[in-house]
CSV table of C-alpha atoms in Angstrom, one decimal:
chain,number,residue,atom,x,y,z
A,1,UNK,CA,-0.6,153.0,-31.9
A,2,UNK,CA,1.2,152.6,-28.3
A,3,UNK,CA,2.6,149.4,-29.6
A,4,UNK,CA,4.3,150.4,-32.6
A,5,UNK,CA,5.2,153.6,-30.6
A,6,UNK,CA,7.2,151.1,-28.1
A,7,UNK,CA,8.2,148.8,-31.0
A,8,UNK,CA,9.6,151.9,-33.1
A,9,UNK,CA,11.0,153.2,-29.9
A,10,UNK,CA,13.4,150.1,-29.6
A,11,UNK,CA,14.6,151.0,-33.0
A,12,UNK,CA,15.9,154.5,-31.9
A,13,UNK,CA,12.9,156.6,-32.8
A,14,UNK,CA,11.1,159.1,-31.1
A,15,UNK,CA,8.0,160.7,-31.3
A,16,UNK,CA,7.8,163.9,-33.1
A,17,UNK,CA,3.8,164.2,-33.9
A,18,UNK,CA,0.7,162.7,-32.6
A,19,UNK,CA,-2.7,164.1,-34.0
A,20,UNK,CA,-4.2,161.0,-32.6
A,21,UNK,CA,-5.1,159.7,-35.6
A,22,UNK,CA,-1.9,160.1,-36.9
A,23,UNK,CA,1.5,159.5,-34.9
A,24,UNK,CA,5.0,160.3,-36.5
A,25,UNK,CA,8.3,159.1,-35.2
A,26,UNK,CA,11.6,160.8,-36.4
A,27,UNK,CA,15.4,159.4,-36.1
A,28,UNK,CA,17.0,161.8,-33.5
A,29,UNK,CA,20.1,161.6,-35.5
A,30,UNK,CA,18.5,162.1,-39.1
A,31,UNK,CA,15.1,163.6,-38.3
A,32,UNK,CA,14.5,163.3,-42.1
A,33,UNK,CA,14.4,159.5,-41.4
A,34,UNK,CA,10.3,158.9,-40.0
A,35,UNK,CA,7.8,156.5,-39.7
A,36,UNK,CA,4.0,157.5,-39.4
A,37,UNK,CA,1.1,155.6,-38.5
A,38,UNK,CA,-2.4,156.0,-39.4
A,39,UNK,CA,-6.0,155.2,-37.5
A,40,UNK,CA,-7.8,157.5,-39.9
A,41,UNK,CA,-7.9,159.2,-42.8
A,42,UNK,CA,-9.5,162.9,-42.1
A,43,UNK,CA,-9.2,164.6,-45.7
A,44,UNK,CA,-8.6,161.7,-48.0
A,45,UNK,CA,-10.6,158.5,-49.5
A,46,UNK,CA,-8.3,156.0,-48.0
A,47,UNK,CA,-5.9,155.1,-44.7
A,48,UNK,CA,-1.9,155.0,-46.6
A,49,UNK,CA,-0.3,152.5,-46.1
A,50,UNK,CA,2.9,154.4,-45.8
A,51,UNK,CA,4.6,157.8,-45.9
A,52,UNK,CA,7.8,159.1,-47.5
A,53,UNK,CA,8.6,163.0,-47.5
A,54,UNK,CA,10.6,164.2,-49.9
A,55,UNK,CA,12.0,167.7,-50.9
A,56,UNK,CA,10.1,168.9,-53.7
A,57,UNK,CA,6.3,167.6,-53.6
A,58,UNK,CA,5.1,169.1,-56.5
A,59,UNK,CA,8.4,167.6,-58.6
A,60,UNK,CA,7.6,164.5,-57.7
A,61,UNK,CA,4.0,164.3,-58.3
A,62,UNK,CA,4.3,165.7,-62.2
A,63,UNK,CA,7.3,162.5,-62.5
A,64,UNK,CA,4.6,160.4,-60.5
A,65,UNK,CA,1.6,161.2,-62.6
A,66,UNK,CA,3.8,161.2,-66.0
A,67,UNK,CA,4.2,157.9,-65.1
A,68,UNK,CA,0.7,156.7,-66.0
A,69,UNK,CA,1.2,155.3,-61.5
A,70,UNK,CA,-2.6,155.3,-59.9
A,71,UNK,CA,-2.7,158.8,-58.3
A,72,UNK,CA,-5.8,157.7,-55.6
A,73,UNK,CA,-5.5,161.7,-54.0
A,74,UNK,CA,-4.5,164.4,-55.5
A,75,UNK,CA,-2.2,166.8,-54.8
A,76,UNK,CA,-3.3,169.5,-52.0
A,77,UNK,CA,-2.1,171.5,-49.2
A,78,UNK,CA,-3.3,170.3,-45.5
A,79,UNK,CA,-4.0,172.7,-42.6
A,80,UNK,CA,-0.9,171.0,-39.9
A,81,UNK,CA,1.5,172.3,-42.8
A,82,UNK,CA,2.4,169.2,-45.3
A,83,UNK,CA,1.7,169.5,-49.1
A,84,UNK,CA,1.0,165.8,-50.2
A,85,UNK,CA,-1.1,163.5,-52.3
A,86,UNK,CA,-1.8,159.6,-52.5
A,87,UNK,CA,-0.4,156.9,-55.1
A,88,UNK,CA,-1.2,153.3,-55.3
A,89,UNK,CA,2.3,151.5,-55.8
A,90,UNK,CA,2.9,148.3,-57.9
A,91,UNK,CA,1.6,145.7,-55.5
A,92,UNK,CA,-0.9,148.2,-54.2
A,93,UNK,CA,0.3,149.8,-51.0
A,94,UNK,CA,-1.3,153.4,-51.0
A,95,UNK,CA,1.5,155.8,-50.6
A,96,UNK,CA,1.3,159.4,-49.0
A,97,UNK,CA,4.2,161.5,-50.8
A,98,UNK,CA,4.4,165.3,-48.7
A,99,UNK,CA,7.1,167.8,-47.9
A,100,UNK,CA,6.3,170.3,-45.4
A,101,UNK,CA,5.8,173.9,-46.1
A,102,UNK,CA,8.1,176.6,-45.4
């Protein structure tokens, strides 16, 4: 993870959260903007491919699900303070959707 850490960093990011299986970098001038990186999985069936937070979780899931789109992990609140669940895109990239709690 160092070397996407440095690679990232070129790109303006900075780190914001390492659980050393899990690193996120944030955009100092849109911290909404981030990039996380996985090792591990620790409470779900697969390692996602990528992450996108958005503002209303549980919104997006029901439109998600609606959709008839693979939901591989169900919806669920995790102990470091994200609500998220897993969805398998159209070329199959597994997808972690979360918004932190309040």
């Amino acid at each position: 993870m160092g070397s996407s850490r440095d690679f990232y960093g070129l790109l303006g990011f900075e780190e914001v959260m390492d659980m050393g299986w899990a690193v996120t970098l944030a955009s100092p001038a849109n911290p909404t903007a981030q990039i996380s990186f996985f090792t591990e999985e620790r409470t779900a069936p697969v390692v996602p491919d990528l992450s996108v937070e958005v503002e209303d979780v549980d919104s997006v899931y029901a439109q998600v699900n609606a959709s008839g789109a693979e939901i591989v992990r169900e919806l669920r609140d995790e102990e470091w303070g994200v609500r998220r669940f897993f969805v398998r895109d159209p070329i199959g990239r597994v997808v972690n959707v979360l918004s932190h709690r309040a």
